[in-house]
Amino acid sequence: MSDRIASELDAVIVGAGFSGLYMLHHARDVLGLRARVYEAGDGVGGTWYWNRYPGARCDSESYYYSYSFSEELEQEWEWSSKYPEQPEILRYLNHVADRFDLRRDIQLGTRVTAAAWDDERARWQVSTDAGDTVMARYLISAVGCLSAANVPDIAGLDRFEGAWYHTGAWPHDGVDFSGQRVSLIGTGSTGIQATPVIAREADHLTVFQRTPNYSVPARNAPLTPEVAAEIKANYREIRRKARESFGGFPFDPSVRSALDHSEEERRAIYESLWEEGGFKFLYGSFFDIFFNEDANATAAEFIRERIRAIVEDPAVAEKLCPHDHPYGSKRPPIDTDYFETFNRDNVTLVDLRETPIEEITARGIRTTTEHHDVDVIVFATGFDAMTGSLLKIDIRGRGGLSLRDKWAAGPRSYLGLQVAGFPNLFTITGPGSPSVLSNMPVSIEQHVEWIGQCIAHLREHGVSSIEATEDAEDAWVDHVAEVASMTLFQKASSWYLGANIPGKTRVFMPYVGGVFPYRQRCDDVAAKGYEGFSLTS
Ligand code: NA7
């Protein structure tokens, strides 16, 4: 125990991003719980607090990448553009924190370091790096899926005399790239957003690419007052559509098969979606892109054609053409002038498949064939996704069972909401739920509301703890794997599988069954008196 006085709460919520803010509002203002959020950052916002790299913006459109729980909030907030930049989303989340008076129950600059279940008292004992120890009936993880930054272990980084940054822990004052020779490692969604912006500022930019990626133009544009008004008038229908969709997007679902159309018809559909921009290219073109390799190949080839048409140097274009995984089997990036950037005189592409990095030196990066002199290294190398942030905390369940041990061979959960052996621990957008395969706010709200309803049920019925049963968990883990095996997601070395982290067990972590069927399943479980959970009074 710390020297601080242990206090007693109903709920501890870890993280003050999209999930934690809404969970706090729901727990405190709807359920009337004594709840506190601990947040490692010095401000609220989660992902949008940390990821301040140049070009950071949302790949989902603002009108559906936002909370739906308050109609007043929906009506009063003005989004400036289709895809808002990071500072605007952070302003939105700060506005939410103020509007719902959340700050008084958020302790910033405080990292939860450990949590242990006390079976006798049916409570969690939660410890923080600020020396707090609190007891709470419920422990709710709102740590996010992509917040444990992955800086690759490349020999020599400690000798580098320039500056280096990871995009997920970007300096708040920004970085001045003018006159600098910059290198950027990683061409996922982040690298693809940052490349054009850094290229415009830097003296020279060298992009180190390990895997070329399919990217579709975002076609960002300001939201005109007319469009904004139309969105606001139709919000209820937009939200309904998003909730009842496959991916949490308010698009009309595609029921077309790519293989039922002639080459000409298919091309017309792809061309129109390419011009429209954004995720619709994937989610609104043909449903079988996710399941059928031949269908997928038609979209993949269309994108490669576009890359070859945009990039002037055919050798560079070829290197940028994705070839080793189906389209959509890795998180699909959305870009603004990414491929065009390789036509600039001050941008060089290094293909790490041909010439891997050997080491970082005092002055730059040495590959197997040459030394690149650079002043700055930007790591756009992603995250220890889905499990990394939660496993940073030493979580001990019943009988001292460690979550790290339990998940050593991949995460196991029931519905992505609870883990057997860890009573009263809830994981918002945990592994085993649609989470990163969906429009996050939709999945976050569904989880917060399900957890809220569950806690209300427990309180109403005098239940002190709820825990997923081993059987329900086993069955759910099998189901998550089975559904994934029916898709093309298994064909990529992606962070969905943990493949980006050396030594991490490869298990497909998110649930691919779709946002709406998943919601129905969760509701059904609740309606059946929390089927698959054991409730202890
Ligand atoms: P991602 O999608 O994990 O991308 C990371 C990129 O970094 C990807 O191109 C990786 O190549 C590359 N990478 C990772 N490790 C290395 C090493 N050791 N050497 C060279 N290249 C490497 O992360 P992002 O930040 O772009 O996106 C994360 C999510 O944030 C995104 O999907 C959105 O949901 C928001 P690889 O493909 O593994 O070969």
XYZ file of C-alpha atoms and ligand atoms in Angstrom:
576
model
C 0.000 0.000 0.000
C 1.188 3.489 -0.719
C 1.363 6.230 1.848
C -1.633 7.866 0.251
C -4.919 7.034 1.873
C -6.591 4.248 -0.028
C -9.933 5.414 -1.287
C -12.969 3.455 -2.257
C -14.602 3.846 -5.653
C -17.212 2.011 -7.645
C -15.253 2.139 -10.876
C -11.723 2.881 -12.007
C -11.473 3.682 -15.696
C -8.043 3.550 -17.321
C -7.546 6.092 -20.105
C -9.220 9.365 -21.089
C -9.608 8.956 -24.831
C -12.840 8.453 -26.744
C -13.667 5.391 -24.603
C -12.687 6.675 -21.188
C -14.512 9.991 -21.538
C -17.788 8.403 -22.510
C -17.389 5.625 -19.934
C -16.915 8.223 -17.208
C -19.957 10.191 -18.308
C -22.038 7.035 -18.460
C -20.792 5.564 -15.177
C -21.101 8.763 -13.210
C -23.999 10.631 -14.771
C -26.214 7.783 -15.957
C -25.478 5.055 -13.401
C -24.571 7.313 -10.500
C -21.306 5.501 -9.748
C -18.338 6.961 -7.953
C -15.898 6.718 -10.827
C -12.425 7.996 -11.522
C -10.356 8.020 -14.695
C -6.587 7.689 -14.559
C -4.819 8.989 -17.638
C -1.077 8.803 -18.321
C -1.080 11.868 -20.585
C -1.211 15.418 -19.317
C -4.411 16.000 -21.230
C -7.483 14.106 -22.366
C -7.840 12.719 -25.896
C -5.979 9.389 -25.928
C -4.832 8.599 -29.457
C -5.595 12.181 -30.451
C -3.522 13.509 -27.584
C -0.408 11.510 -28.492
C -0.440 11.323 -32.292
C 0.478 14.884 -33.247
C 2.695 14.042 -36.208
C 2.466 16.177 -39.365
C -0.536 15.204 -41.445
C -2.306 13.376 -38.613
C -5.995 13.292 -39.329
C -8.868 10.898 -39.119
C -9.479 8.458 -41.970
C -13.158 8.297 -41.107
C -15.393 11.247 -41.902
C -16.084 13.616 -39.048
C -19.852 13.246 -39.067
C -19.654 9.578 -38.187
C -16.327 9.570 -36.332
C -17.955 11.291 -33.371
C -20.183 10.560 -30.397
C -23.846 9.900 -30.974
C -24.969 9.748 -27.348
C -25.859 13.430 -27.068
C -28.044 15.109 -29.656
C -27.124 18.506 -28.218
C -23.442 17.759 -28.720
C -24.111 16.612 -32.272
C -25.995 19.781 -33.081
C -23.673 22.303 -31.465
C -20.315 20.993 -32.688
C -19.134 22.278 -36.082
C -16.689 20.129 -38.021
C -14.566 22.077 -40.467
C -13.881 19.363 -42.997
C -14.637 15.868 -44.160
C -11.550 14.428 -42.466
C -10.614 16.579 -39.492
C -7.015 17.070 -38.488
C -5.715 15.870 -35.144
C -5.915 19.308 -33.423
C -9.580 19.599 -34.305
C -10.456 16.140 -32.947
C -8.491 16.937 -29.807
C -10.482 20.184 -29.443
C -13.674 18.167 -29.823
C -12.668 15.734 -27.080
C -11.669 18.614 -24.807
C -15.021 20.194 -25.498
C -16.710 16.927 -24.500
C -14.674 16.841 -21.278
C -15.793 20.386 -20.432
C -19.366 20.109 -21.630
C -20.053 17.063 -19.472
C -17.956 18.348 -16.592
C -15.720 15.298 -16.744
C -12.399 16.801 -15.664
C -13.127 16.763 -11.960
C -13.045 12.948 -12.044
C -10.010 12.559 -14.293
C -6.548 12.355 -12.797
C -4.087 13.288 -15.533
C -0.376 12.476 -15.643
C -1.049 9.251 -13.773
C -0.358 5.807 -15.144
C -2.051 2.755 -13.694
C 0.777 0.337 -13.017
C -0.948 -2.599 -11.354
C -4.347 -3.981 -10.498
C -5.064 -6.995 -8.315
C -8.404 -8.688 -7.672
C -9.240 -9.117 -4.015
C -11.573 -12.083 -3.990
C -12.677 -11.677 -0.401
C -13.787 -8.116 -0.834
C -14.814 -8.591 -4.469
C -12.889 -5.496 -5.443
C -9.928 -4.430 -7.525
C -6.956 -2.857 -5.815
C -5.516 -0.442 -8.325
C -2.097 1.199 -8.031
C -0.656 4.093 -9.982
C 2.770 5.571 -10.598
C 1.648 8.621 -8.608
C 1.496 6.422 -5.519
C -2.275 6.141 -5.343
C -3.885 2.906 -4.296
C -7.625 2.702 -4.657
C -10.183 -0.025 -4.216
C -12.903 -0.272 -6.837
C -15.703 -2.682 -7.559
C -15.172 -2.436 -11.318
C -12.024 -1.964 -13.356
C -12.720 -0.701 -16.845
C -9.974 -0.610 -19.435
C -10.263 2.266 -21.888
C -6.594 2.079 -22.861
C -7.218 1.974 -26.606
C -6.013 -0.479 -29.211
C -3.109 1.487 -30.629
C -1.297 3.278 -27.859
C 1.816 1.230 -27.036
C 4.327 2.672 -29.526
C 6.592 0.229 -31.367
C 10.117 1.544 -31.855
C 11.985 -1.202 -33.690
C 15.123 -2.531 -32.132
C 17.578 -1.409 -34.813
C 21.243 -1.652 -33.914
C 22.924 1.705 -33.348
C 19.910 3.910 -32.557
C 21.585 4.932 -29.300
C 24.566 6.252 -31.280
C 22.514 8.442 -33.612
C 23.496 12.074 -33.161
C 20.440 13.563 -34.823
C 16.912 13.695 -33.448
C 14.454 10.831 -33.640
C 10.735 10.621 -32.957
C 7.972 8.048 -32.933
C 4.806 9.388 -34.524
C 2.729 8.160 -31.587
C 4.696 10.229 -29.041
C 5.150 13.407 -31.041
C 6.559 16.577 -29.376
C 3.825 19.030 -28.461
C 5.768 21.940 -29.906
C 6.053 20.183 -33.255
C 9.240 19.536 -35.192
C 10.759 22.033 -37.607
C 11.885 20.047 -40.643
C 13.035 23.030 -42.700
C 16.572 22.581 -43.983
C 16.669 19.042 -42.577
C 17.437 15.727 -44.217
C 14.666 13.558 -42.862
C 14.182 9.805 -42.982
C 10.843 8.167 -42.342
C 10.585 4.466 -41.578
C 7.212 2.799 -42.098
C 4.506 3.120 -44.717
C 1.338 2.214 -42.835
C -1.522 4.687 -42.428
C 0.685 7.005 -40.386
C 3.685 7.057 -42.723
C 1.326 7.581 -45.651
C -0.279 10.598 -43.952
C 3.026 12.097 -42.803
C 5.083 11.646 -45.996
C 3.502 14.382 -48.169
C 3.534 16.930 -45.340
C 7.126 16.296 -44.276
C 8.242 16.284 -47.920
C 6.876 19.799 -48.364
C 8.858 21.072 -45.378
C 12.097 19.128 -45.393
C 15.182 19.685 -47.459
C 15.111 16.019 -48.366
C 12.931 13.089 -47.316
C 13.958 9.450 -47.611
C 11.107 6.990 -47.107
C 12.133 3.508 -45.956
C 9.471 1.070 -47.048
C 9.258 -2.537 -45.902
C 5.827 -3.322 -47.329
C 4.135 -1.281 -50.042
C 0.548 -0.477 -49.186
C -2.727 -0.032 -51.032
C -3.883 3.514 -50.474
C -6.928 5.314 -51.782
C -7.265 9.113 -51.991
C -9.180 10.703 -49.125
C -10.499 13.623 -51.219
C -10.654 15.813 -48.189
C -12.659 19.017 -48.502
C -14.177 21.639 -46.232
C -17.672 20.850 -44.997
C -19.902 23.468 -46.537
C -22.703 24.909 -44.355
C -25.242 23.187 -46.627
C -23.648 19.749 -46.217
C -23.213 20.275 -42.466
C -26.878 21.254 -42.122
C -28.003 18.216 -44.065
C -25.898 15.943 -41.869
C -27.336 17.508 -38.727
C -30.867 17.101 -39.989
C -30.258 13.406 -40.669
C -28.147 12.377 -37.729
C -30.556 9.791 -36.312
C -30.714 7.911 -39.585
C -26.928 8.200 -40.075
C -26.291 6.731 -36.638
C -28.798 3.942 -37.162
C -27.147 2.986 -40.409
C -23.705 3.000 -38.810
C -24.844 0.818 -35.916
C -26.565 -1.651 -38.201
C -23.671 -1.949 -40.645
C -20.768 -4.336 -41.031
C -17.990 -1.863 -40.265
C -19.736 0.874 -38.308
C -19.896 3.165 -41.328
C -23.183 4.711 -42.428
C -22.818 3.497 -46.017
C -25.343 1.447 -47.866
C -23.955 -2.070 -47.699
C -22.637 -3.465 -50.929
C -24.423 -6.628 -51.977
C -22.562 -6.801 -55.281
C -19.986 -9.423 -56.101
C -16.972 -8.178 -58.053
C -17.161 -11.363 -60.087
C -20.737 -10.815 -61.252
C -19.760 -7.755 -63.244
C -17.990 -7.296 -66.547
C -14.531 -5.781 -66.555
C -16.046 -2.566 -67.856
C -18.762 -2.337 -65.205
C -16.308 -3.105 -62.437
C -13.929 -0.459 -63.655
C -16.710 2.131 -63.749
C -17.564 1.316 -60.119
C -13.931 1.483 -58.979
C -13.354 4.718 -60.889
C -16.338 6.396 -59.364
C -15.359 5.305 -55.828
C -11.737 6.331 -56.421
C -12.975 9.802 -57.381
C -15.250 9.930 -54.342
C -12.381 8.827 -52.082
C -12.129 7.252 -48.637
C -13.126 3.928 -47.096
C -16.110 3.564 -49.410
C -13.726 2.145 -51.985
C -13.311 -0.871 -49.703
C -16.613 -1.008 -47.831
C -18.919 0.194 -50.591
C -17.591 -1.513 -53.729
C -18.005 -5.300 -53.623
C -18.754 -7.404 -50.563
C -16.550 -10.297 -51.674
C -13.345 -8.256 -51.609
C -12.929 -9.511 -48.048
C -13.547 -13.176 -48.829
C -12.635 -14.070 -52.367
C -9.111 -13.797 -53.759
C -10.269 -13.327 -57.349
C -12.676 -10.570 -56.336
C -9.972 -8.958 -54.242
C -7.472 -9.141 -57.101
C -9.692 -6.889 -59.225
C -9.525 -4.088 -56.633
C -5.825 -4.672 -55.975
C -4.978 -4.451 -59.657
C -7.061 -1.304 -60.075
C -5.087 0.384 -57.289
C -1.754 -0.762 -58.768
C -2.791 0.716 -62.121
C -3.484 4.018 -60.389
C -0.099 3.986 -58.682
C 1.611 3.367 -62.028
C -0.376 6.214 -63.569
C 0.500 8.673 -60.799
C 4.171 7.905 -60.169
C 6.314 9.148 -63.038
C 9.388 6.959 -62.526
C 8.296 3.408 -63.479
C 10.908 1.796 -61.224
C 9.686 3.772 -58.217
C 6.068 3.059 -59.153
C 6.784 -0.667 -59.230
C 8.350 -0.541 -55.774
C 5.262 1.246 -54.465
C 2.910 -1.369 -55.877
C 1.644 -3.707 -53.153
C 2.087 -7.338 -54.074
C 2.336 -9.588 -51.030
C -1.093 -9.301 -49.432
C -4.711 -8.862 -50.510
C -6.220 -5.381 -50.484
C -7.881 -4.660 -47.133
C -6.100 -7.487 -45.292
C -3.920 -4.834 -43.644
C -5.481 -1.638 -42.303
C -6.284 0.280 -45.515
C -4.694 3.740 -45.566
C -6.397 6.806 -46.991
C -4.131 9.512 -48.370
C -3.726 13.013 -49.665
C -1.083 13.088 -52.408
C 0.933 10.164 -51.059
C 1.906 8.580 -54.370
C 2.246 12.030 -55.999
C 4.899 12.891 -53.400
C 7.309 10.425 -54.995
C 7.400 12.680 -58.070
C 9.142 15.389 -56.040
C 12.862 15.956 -56.519
C 13.475 15.981 -52.776
C 11.958 12.548 -52.059
C 13.702 9.170 -52.306
C 12.184 5.741 -51.761
C 14.270 2.961 -50.258
C 12.878 -0.539 -50.643
C 13.863 -2.437 -47.505
C 12.996 -5.766 -49.096
C 15.835 -5.177 -51.585
C 18.190 -3.395 -49.231
C 17.405 -3.990 -45.549
C 18.649 -1.658 -42.840
C 21.876 -2.939 -41.294
C 22.332 -0.309 -38.637
C 21.794 3.249 -37.552
C 25.017 5.203 -37.367
C 25.886 8.517 -35.731
C 24.923 10.286 -38.955
C 22.250 8.246 -40.563
C 20.975 4.897 -41.707
C 23.089 2.204 -43.359
C 21.367 -0.340 -45.567
C 23.069 -3.313 -47.177
C 24.083 -1.134 -50.145
C 24.515 2.452 -48.983
C 24.659 4.969 -46.166
C 21.894 7.598 -46.036
C 23.023 10.759 -44.256
C 20.099 12.132 -42.257
C 19.482 14.689 -39.518
C 16.153 13.305 -38.303
C 14.595 9.838 -38.108
C 10.819 9.535 -37.934
C 9.565 6.139 -36.819
C 6.109 5.597 -38.294
C 6.423 1.995 -37.197
C 3.123 1.483 -35.483
C 2.089 -0.045 -32.198
C 2.015 -3.188 -30.128
C -1.621 -3.292 -31.092
C -4.676 -4.458 -29.190
C -2.879 -6.012 -26.215
C 0.247 -3.883 -25.670
C -1.304 -1.086 -23.626
C -3.288 -3.361 -21.339
C -0.360 -5.696 -20.731
C 1.840 -2.787 -19.657
C -0.264 -2.927 -16.490
C 0.461 -5.793 -14.113
C -3.069 -7.160 -13.886
C -3.689 -10.062 -11.499
C -7.017 -11.797 -11.424
C -8.407 -14.496 -9.178
C -5.726 -16.446 -7.336
C -3.045 -14.038 -8.549
C -3.447 -15.134 -12.178
C -1.465 -12.733 -14.347
C -3.080 -11.387 -17.518
C 0.354 -11.373 -19.151
C 0.651 -15.109 -18.518
C -2.896 -15.814 -19.539
C -2.408 -13.976 -22.832
C 1.119 -15.220 -23.526
C -0.101 -17.275 -26.465
C -2.510 -14.580 -27.662
C -5.427 -12.752 -26.077
C -8.403 -14.774 -24.839
C -11.695 -13.143 -23.999
C -15.432 -13.567 -24.078
C -16.941 -11.098 -26.559
C -13.812 -8.952 -26.205
C -15.482 -7.613 -23.067
C -14.297 -9.867 -20.259
C -11.601 -12.407 -19.481
C -12.191 -15.598 -17.489
C -10.322 -15.379 -14.195
C -10.648 -11.575 -14.058
C -14.000 -10.755 -12.449
C -15.426 -7.259 -12.867
C -12.721 -6.301 -15.375
C -14.243 -4.898 -18.555
C -12.218 -4.132 -21.676
C -13.673 -1.493 -23.980
C -12.894 -2.526 -27.573
C -10.846 -5.412 -26.249
C -9.370 -8.128 -28.477
C -12.136 -10.419 -29.667
C -14.480 -7.515 -30.454
C -14.819 -5.650 -33.783
C -12.745 -2.715 -32.461
C -10.075 -1.783 -35.021
C -12.025 -3.369 -37.858
C -14.780 -0.872 -37.289
C -15.442 2.809 -37.040
C -14.196 3.093 -33.462
C -16.717 5.506 -31.890
C -19.563 3.179 -32.884
C -17.887 0.195 -31.231
C -16.851 2.262 -28.214
C -20.376 3.507 -27.593
C -21.769 0.001 -27.951
C -19.307 -1.341 -25.367
C -19.778 1.523 -22.918
C -23.540 1.139 -23.046
C -23.380 -2.655 -22.744
C -21.048 -2.395 -19.754
C -23.297 0.254 -18.220
C -26.366 -1.926 -18.648
C -24.487 -4.875 -17.190
C -23.373 -2.952 -14.107
C -26.915 -1.644 -13.596
C -28.160 -5.237 -13.733
C -25.574 -6.379 -11.196
C -26.485 -3.599 -8.800
C -30.159 -4.170 -9.176
C -29.782 -7.869 -8.399
C -27.256 -7.522 -5.601
C -24.544 -9.258 -7.618
C -21.036 -8.490 -6.440
C -19.058 -9.931 -9.340
C -19.410 -11.045 -12.912
C -16.891 -13.172 -14.732
C -16.765 -14.847 -18.126
C -16.791 -18.623 -17.837
C -13.921 -20.621 -19.318
C -16.349 -22.453 -21.592
C -17.882 -19.294 -22.996
C -14.436 -17.822 -23.491
C -13.129 -20.919 -25.277
C -16.145 -20.982 -27.554
C -15.800 -17.271 -28.350
C -12.060 -17.531 -29.068
C -12.793 -20.423 -31.445
C -15.561 -18.447 -33.105
C -13.331 -15.368 -33.593
C -10.680 -17.586 -35.215
C -13.195 -19.444 -37.344
C -14.754 -16.280 -38.760
C -11.320 -14.830 -39.458
C -10.334 -18.008 -41.286
C -13.186 -17.437 -43.735
C -11.695 -14.102 -44.806
C -8.519 -12.930 -46.511
C -7.300 -11.216 -43.335
C -5.106 -14.211 -42.528
C -3.112 -13.657 -45.701
C -1.224 -10.610 -44.487
C 1.495 -10.165 -41.892
C -0.455 -7.458 -40.152
C -0.680 -5.969 -36.700
C -4.189 -7.465 -36.525
C -2.261 -10.727 -36.093
C 0.525 -9.297 -33.956
C 2.945 -9.934 -36.823
C 4.633 -6.527 -36.501
C 6.054 -7.257 -33.051
C 8.973 -9.699 -32.975
C 8.140 -12.628 -30.704
C 4.428 -11.832 -30.381
C 2.234 -14.895 -30.909
C 0.314 -14.669 -34.159
C -3.370 -14.748 -33.357
C -5.985 -12.798 -35.259
C -7.199 -10.420 -32.568
C -10.209 -8.388 -33.724
C -13.612 -9.931 -34.452
C -14.450 -9.928 -38.167
C -18.072 -10.976 -37.829
C -19.351 -7.427 -38.297
C -20.504 -4.656 -36.014
C -24.232 -5.366 -36.233
C -24.201 -9.153 -35.766
C -21.774 -8.596 -32.901
C -24.084 -6.066 -31.247
C -26.998 -8.476 -31.598
C -24.943 -11.228 -29.998
C -23.998 -8.995 -27.043
C -27.615 -7.902 -26.586
C -28.768 -11.482 -26.742
C -26.258 -12.534 -24.098
C -27.550 -9.770 -21.811
C -31.192 -10.614 -22.521
C -30.515 -14.215 -21.484
C -29.349 -13.070 -18.063
C -25.689 -12.748 -19.056
C -25.304 -16.111 -20.658
C -21.702 -17.319 -20.527
C -20.926 -15.291 -17.416
C -21.026 -16.440 -13.833
C -22.603 -13.967 -11.436
C -21.766 -14.118 -7.750
C -23.806 -12.477 -5.041
P 1.270 0.305 -38.946
O 0.052 0.193 -39.746
O 1.636 -0.818 -38.046
O 2.482 0.588 -39.943
C 3.793 0.519 -39.507
C 4.719 0.585 -40.670
O 6.056 0.477 -40.178
C 4.530 -0.553 -41.657
O 4.784 -0.067 -42.934
C 5.596 -1.536 -41.213
O 6.012 -2.406 -42.228
C 6.700 -0.600 -40.828
N 7.647 -1.198 -39.911
C 7.406 -1.705 -38.686
N 8.537 -2.165 -38.129
C 9.516 -1.933 -39.039
C 10.899 -2.187 -39.051
N 11.489 -2.801 -38.036
N 11.595 -1.828 -40.138
C 10.982 -1.234 -41.176
N 9.682 -0.969 -41.236
C 8.949 -1.327 -40.169
O 1.243 1.598 -38.011
P 0.636 3.026 -38.333
O 1.068 3.923 -37.247
O 0.918 3.419 -39.721
O -0.883 2.801 -38.245
C -1.459 2.297 -37.068
C -2.905 2.589 -37.030
O -3.139 3.879 -36.503
C -3.615 2.662 -38.290
O -3.888 1.463 -38.845
C -4.854 3.421 -37.947
O -5.792 2.574 -37.318
C -4.348 4.397 -37.011
P 5.275 -3.840 -42.432
O 3.978 -3.528 -43.104
O 5.079 -4.428 -41.058
O 6.204 -4.621 -43.253
